[in-house]
Structures are given as C-alpha cells and as structure tokens.
Amino acid sequence: MACRAALRSLSSFRPPRTFSSFDVRAMSTGTFRALIVEKADKKAPAVATVKDFPRSALPIYEADGDDAVTVSVTHSSLNYKDGLVITGKPGVVKDLVIVPGIDFAGTVLESKNPKFKPGDQVVHTGWGVGERRWGGMSTLASSRGKWLLPLPDG
C-alpha cells in the first residue's frame, strides 16, 4: 500500500515541460524531489516515499571525479526492475537506500566532462543506475559523463 501511495505522490509532480527551462526547483530553492526506497536493514520491508532533499544530498560518486555531470531529469520510465525495487523484491537493490529508475533523460545543469555543457539534452540508461546508483525517478540525477549520450535533435 505504501508503494502505491508513493507512486501516486510521484505522479503529482510535473517536471519542466521544455528542456530549456532547467530544474527551477533545484536552481531557486536548492532542493530536488525523488522517489526513494529505504530499508532499515536487509530483512526489513522496503518503504517507498516521495521526499524533497537538499541539493547537497545528491550523491556525486567518488569515481565520477572529473567526469561528473548533474542532470535535471525530465523523463524516466517505469521498468520491471523498477517495480521490483519499489515493491521491495530481493535481489535487485544493492543498497538500503536507493532512488529507482534504470533510465532517465534531461538537461545538463553542471558538467565536469568537456563533452557536455549546461543546456545539453542527454539520455542515460544502464550502468547500475537505479540499482547501485541513485536513478532517474528524481528531478535531479548525477552521472558520469562517459555514461551519457547526447539526445538527438527532434
């Protein structure tokens, strides 16, 4: 039941309609919204909720280093793996706290990778996002630049 309520709550927020509008919430208030799945321990049931976080809570993974890219997420799909994570099925999630979403698309807000600059439209899929790394069911996401693909025009 908590998972259904979390999904309903997630569906109530609307990301920016255009890629050029960026993440107004993150830029003006320093916060972002995400569907987060948490477990008190490995045997506890998963609890999925939508929460607002300070922008400083967005994980920038140590290995990202000079390749870190922050993306304002405008689209993410709900896949079978995401359903397993949200409902707390064992075997998919590697951490006790995770933002699901094994893919996302959006606009670059910040980039240490010379291949991307703010305003670029990108897509990310795979590479453990939503399993070992916070995923796309969020208004902001962090990724390595080498894992992003430029979104083609049109």
PDB file of C-alpha atoms in Angstrom:
ATOM      1  CA  MET A   1       0.000   0.000   0.000  1.00  0.00           C
ATOM      2  CA  ALA A   2       2.794   2.439   0.842  1.00  0.00           C
ATOM      3  CA  CYS A   3       4.345   1.820  -2.579  1.00  0.00           C
ATOM      4  CA  ARG A   4       1.084   2.678  -4.355  1.00  0.00           C
ATOM      5  CA  ALA A   5       0.776   5.880  -2.322  1.00  0.00           C
ATOM      6  CA  ALA A   6       4.360   6.803  -3.177  1.00  0.00           C
ATOM      7  CA  LEU A   7       3.728   6.256  -6.887  1.00  0.00           C
ATOM      8  CA  ARG A   8       0.555   8.390  -6.712  1.00  0.00           C
ATOM      9  CA  SER A   9       2.530  11.120  -4.953  1.00  0.00           C
ATOM     10  CA  LEU A  10       5.305  10.920  -7.551  1.00  0.00           C
ATOM     11  CA  SER A  11       2.760  11.279 -10.332  1.00  0.00           C
ATOM     12  CA  SER A  12       1.545  14.561  -8.813  1.00  0.00           C
ATOM     13  CA  PHE A  13       4.763  16.456  -9.527  1.00  0.00           C
ATOM     14  CA  ARG A  14       5.419  17.690 -13.012  1.00  0.00           C
ATOM     15  CA  PRO A  15       8.958  18.163 -14.301  1.00  0.00           C
ATOM     16  CA  PRO A  16       9.653  21.128 -16.581  1.00  0.00           C
ATOM     17  CA  ARG A  17       7.812  20.905 -19.902  1.00  0.00           C
ATOM     18  CA  THR A  18      10.740  22.094 -22.002  1.00  0.00           C
ATOM     19  CA  PHE A  19      14.367  21.114 -21.848  1.00  0.00           C
ATOM     20  CA  SER A  20      15.464  24.746 -21.831  1.00  0.00           C
ATOM     21  CA  SER A  21      13.636  25.556 -18.592  1.00  0.00           C
ATOM     22  CA  PHE A  22      16.156  23.580 -16.464  1.00  0.00           C
ATOM     23  CA  ASP A  23      15.280  22.471 -12.948  1.00  0.00           C
ATOM     24  CA  VAL A  24      13.729  25.591 -11.475  1.00  0.00           C
ATOM     25  CA  ARG A  25      13.265  23.960  -8.064  1.00  0.00           C
ATOM     26  CA  ALA A  26      16.944  22.970  -7.785  1.00  0.00           C
ATOM     27  CA  MET A  27      18.216  26.301  -9.052  1.00  0.00           C
ATOM     28  CA  SER A  28      15.962  28.542  -6.957  1.00  0.00           C
ATOM     29  CA  THR A  29      15.463  26.601  -3.709  1.00  0.00           C
ATOM     30  CA  GLY A  30      18.408  24.243  -3.653  1.00  0.00           C
ATOM     31  CA  THR A  31      16.114  21.200  -3.345  1.00  0.00           C
ATOM     32  CA  PHE A  32      15.030  18.312  -5.506  1.00  0.00           C
ATOM     33  CA  ARG A  33      12.272  15.705  -5.277  1.00  0.00           C
ATOM     34  CA  ALA A  34      12.782  11.950  -5.583  1.00  0.00           C
ATOM     35  CA  LEU A  35      11.028   8.645  -5.074  1.00  0.00           C
ATOM     36  CA  ILE A  36      13.232   6.936  -2.517  1.00  0.00           C
ATOM     37  CA  VAL A  37      13.105   3.311  -1.406  1.00  0.00           C
ATOM     38  CA  GLU A  38      14.519   2.660   2.054  1.00  0.00           C
ATOM     39  CA  LYS A  39      15.048  -0.433   4.185  1.00  0.00           C
ATOM     40  CA  ALA A  40      16.013  -0.323   7.865  1.00  0.00           C
ATOM     41  CA  ASP A  41      18.065  -3.484   7.339  1.00  0.00           C
ATOM     42  CA  LYS A  42      18.328  -6.312   4.819  1.00  0.00           C
ATOM     43  CA  LYS A  43      15.396  -8.202   6.385  1.00  0.00           C
ATOM     44  CA  ALA A  44      13.070  -5.203   6.793  1.00  0.00           C
ATOM     45  CA  PRO A  45      10.379  -4.431   4.207  1.00  0.00           C
ATOM     46  CA  ALA A  46      11.097  -1.693   1.681  1.00  0.00           C
ATOM     47  CA  VAL A  47       9.307   1.606   2.142  1.00  0.00           C
ATOM     48  CA  ALA A  48       8.868   3.842  -0.913  1.00  0.00           C
ATOM     49  CA  THR A  49       8.128   7.535  -0.411  1.00  0.00           C
ATOM     50  CA  VAL A  50       8.477  10.784  -2.309  1.00  0.00           C
ATOM     51  CA  LYS A  51      10.691  13.257  -0.479  1.00  0.00           C
ATOM     52  CA  ASP A  52      12.273  16.627  -1.027  1.00  0.00           C
ATOM     53  CA  PHE A  53      16.030  16.691  -0.465  1.00  0.00           C
ATOM     54  CA  PRO A  54      18.602  19.473  -0.255  1.00  0.00           C
ATOM     55  CA  ARG A  55      20.655  19.557  -3.413  1.00  0.00           C
ATOM     56  CA  SER A  56      23.693  18.631  -1.330  1.00  0.00           C
ATOM     57  CA  ALA A  57      22.109  15.172  -0.745  1.00  0.00           C
ATOM     58  CA  LEU A  58      22.507  14.242  -4.427  1.00  0.00           C
ATOM     59  CA  PRO A  59      25.270  11.633  -4.483  1.00  0.00           C
ATOM     60  CA  ILE A  60      28.285  12.612  -6.548  1.00  0.00           C
ATOM     61  CA  TYR A  61      30.127   9.318  -6.661  1.00  0.00           C
ATOM     62  CA  GLU A  62      33.823   9.427  -5.878  1.00  0.00           C
ATOM     63  CA  ALA A  63      34.731   7.597  -9.072  1.00  0.00           C
ATOM     64  CA  ASP A  64      32.996  10.327 -11.096  1.00  0.00           C
ATOM     65  CA  GLY A  65      35.745  12.851 -10.356  1.00  0.00           C
ATOM     66  CA  ASP A  66      36.397  14.987 -13.415  1.00  0.00           C
ATOM     67  CA  ASP A  67      33.614  13.187 -15.283  1.00  0.00           C
ATOM     68  CA  ALA A  68      30.662  14.179 -13.023  1.00  0.00           C
ATOM     69  CA  VAL A  69      27.540  15.551 -14.715  1.00  0.00           C
ATOM     70  CA  THR A  70      24.394  16.786 -12.942  1.00  0.00           C
ATOM     71  CA  VAL A  71      21.185  16.422 -14.948  1.00  0.00           C
ATOM     72  CA  SER A  72      17.755  17.984 -14.498  1.00  0.00           C
ATOM     73  CA  VAL A  73      15.588  14.917 -15.145  1.00  0.00           C
ATOM     74  CA  THR A  74      12.572  15.451 -17.379  1.00  0.00           C
ATOM     75  CA  HIS A  75      11.750  11.826 -18.233  1.00  0.00           C
ATOM     76  CA  SER A  76      12.200   8.387 -16.669  1.00  0.00           C
ATOM     77  CA  SER A  77      10.308   5.205 -17.413  1.00  0.00           C
ATOM     78  CA  LEU A  78       8.889   2.603 -15.053  1.00  0.00           C
ATOM     79  CA  ASN A  79      10.507  -0.722 -15.905  1.00  0.00           C
ATOM     80  CA  TYR A  80      10.152  -4.226 -14.489  1.00  0.00           C
ATOM     81  CA  LYS A  81      13.327  -3.786 -12.402  1.00  0.00           C
ATOM     82  CA  ASP A  82      11.962  -0.519 -11.001  1.00  0.00           C
ATOM     83  CA  GLY A  83       8.782  -2.339  -9.976  1.00  0.00           C
ATOM     84  CA  LEU A  84      10.862  -4.942  -8.152  1.00  0.00           C
ATOM     85  CA  VAL A  85      12.804  -2.222  -6.327  1.00  0.00           C
ATOM     86  CA  ILE A  86       9.706  -0.200  -5.366  1.00  0.00           C
ATOM     87  CA  THR A  87       7.867  -3.265  -4.063  1.00  0.00           C
ATOM     88  CA  GLY A  88      10.928  -4.450  -2.138  1.00  0.00           C
ATOM     89  CA  LYS A  89      11.632  -7.682  -4.001  1.00  0.00           C
ATOM     90  CA  PRO A  90      15.073  -9.045  -3.092  1.00  0.00           C
ATOM     91  CA  GLY A  91      17.996  -9.335  -5.455  1.00  0.00           C
ATOM     92  CA  VAL A  92      17.861  -6.083  -7.443  1.00  0.00           C
ATOM     93  CA  VAL A  93      18.832  -3.363  -4.975  1.00  0.00           C
ATOM     94  CA  LYS A  94      22.381  -3.363  -3.699  1.00  0.00           C
ATOM     95  CA  ASP A  95      21.882  -0.608  -1.059  1.00  0.00           C
ATOM     96  CA  LEU A  96      19.424   0.003   1.780  1.00  0.00           C
ATOM     97  CA  VAL A  97      18.581   3.451   0.366  1.00  0.00           C
ATOM     98  CA  ILE A  98      18.059   3.926  -3.383  1.00  0.00           C
ATOM     99  CA  VAL A  99      16.219   6.100  -5.882  1.00  0.00           C
ATOM    100  CA  PRO A 100      14.825   3.720  -8.543  1.00  0.00           C
ATOM    101  CA  GLY A 101      14.736   4.472 -12.254  1.00  0.00           C
ATOM    102  CA  ILE A 102      17.045   2.500 -14.541  1.00  0.00           C
ATOM    103  CA  ASP A 103      16.976   5.242 -17.171  1.00  0.00           C
ATOM    104  CA  PHE A 104      16.439   8.973 -17.500  1.00  0.00           C
ATOM    105  CA  ALA A 105      16.608  11.850 -19.943  1.00  0.00           C
ATOM    106  CA  GLY A 106      17.031  15.522 -19.210  1.00  0.00           C
ATOM    107  CA  THR A 107      19.089  18.662 -19.427  1.00  0.00           C
ATOM    108  CA  VAL A 108      22.660  19.101 -18.176  1.00  0.00           C
ATOM    109  CA  LEU A 109      22.850  21.578 -15.304  1.00  0.00           C
ATOM    110  CA  GLU A 110      26.550  21.187 -14.459  1.00  0.00           C
ATOM    111  CA  SER A 111      29.343  19.227 -16.099  1.00  0.00           C
ATOM    112  CA  LYS A 112      32.995  18.488 -15.437  1.00  0.00           C
ATOM    113  CA  ASN A 113      33.084  16.466 -18.661  1.00  0.00           C
ATOM    114  CA  PRO A 114      34.180  18.598 -21.647  1.00  0.00           C
ATOM    115  CA  LYS A 115      31.800  16.663 -23.912  1.00  0.00           C
ATOM    116  CA  PHE A 116      28.725  18.196 -22.180  1.00  0.00           C
ATOM    117  CA  LYS A 117      27.801  21.734 -21.204  1.00  0.00           C
ATOM    118  CA  PRO A 118      24.807  23.214 -19.356  1.00  0.00           C
ATOM    119  CA  GLY A 119      21.734  23.104 -21.569  1.00  0.00           C
ATOM    120  CA  ASP A 120      22.715  19.931 -23.458  1.00  0.00           C
ATOM    121  CA  GLN A 121      19.982  17.298 -23.691  1.00  0.00           C
ATOM    122  CA  VAL A 122      21.134  13.820 -22.645  1.00  0.00           C
ATOM    123  CA  VAL A 123      19.893  10.288 -22.034  1.00  0.00           C
ATOM    124  CA  HIS A 124      21.226   7.701 -19.574  1.00  0.00           C
ATOM    125  CA  THR A 125      20.426   4.001 -19.422  1.00  0.00           C
ATOM    126  CA  GLY A 126      22.135   1.130 -17.660  1.00  0.00           C
ATOM    127  CA  TRP A 127      25.447   1.267 -15.760  1.00  0.00           C
ATOM    128  CA  GLY A 128      23.764   0.311 -12.472  1.00  0.00           C
ATOM    129  CA  VAL A 129      21.611   3.421 -12.253  1.00  0.00           C
ATOM    130  CA  GLY A 130      18.571   2.645 -10.082  1.00  0.00           C
ATOM    131  CA  GLU A 131      20.320  -0.456  -8.715  1.00  0.00           C
ATOM    132  CA  ARG A 132      23.731   0.549  -7.331  1.00  0.00           C
ATOM    133  CA  ARG A 133      23.463   4.285  -8.010  1.00  0.00           C
ATOM    134  CA  TRP A 134      20.567   6.687  -7.471  1.00  0.00           C
ATOM    135  CA  GLY A 135      18.315   6.502 -10.517  1.00  0.00           C
ATOM    136  CA  GLY A 136      16.057   8.632 -12.667  1.00  0.00           C
ATOM    137  CA  MET A 137      12.877   8.833 -10.557  1.00  0.00           C
ATOM    138  CA  SER A 138      14.031  12.188  -9.322  1.00  0.00           C
ATOM    139  CA  THR A 139      14.107  15.765 -10.528  1.00  0.00           C
ATOM    140  CA  LEU A 140      17.942  15.679 -10.387  1.00  0.00           C
ATOM    141  CA  ALA A 141      20.430  12.929 -11.166  1.00  0.00           C
ATOM    142  CA  SER A 142      24.198  12.576 -11.127  1.00  0.00           C
ATOM    143  CA  SER A 143      26.100  10.537 -13.690  1.00  0.00           C
ATOM    144  CA  ARG A 144      29.487  10.014 -15.205  1.00  0.00           C
ATOM    145  CA  GLY A 145      29.751  11.829 -18.497  1.00  0.00           C
ATOM    146  CA  LYS A 146      31.039   8.726 -20.259  1.00  0.00           C
ATOM    147  CA  TRP A 147      27.712   7.002 -19.451  1.00  0.00           C
ATOM    148  CA  LEU A 148      25.567   9.745 -21.016  1.00  0.00           C
ATOM    149  CA  LEU A 149      24.529  10.002 -24.624  1.00  0.00           C
ATOM    150  CA  PRO A 150      23.579  13.268 -26.332  1.00  0.00           C
ATOM    151  CA  LEU A 151      19.891  13.296 -27.169  1.00  0.00           C
ATOM    152  CA  PRO A 152      19.480  13.663 -30.928  1.00  0.00           C
ATOM    153  CA  ASP A 153      17.541  16.623 -32.309  1.00  0.00           C
ATOM    154  CA  GLY A 154      13.831  16.091 -32.920  1.00  0.00           C
TER     155      GLY A 154
END
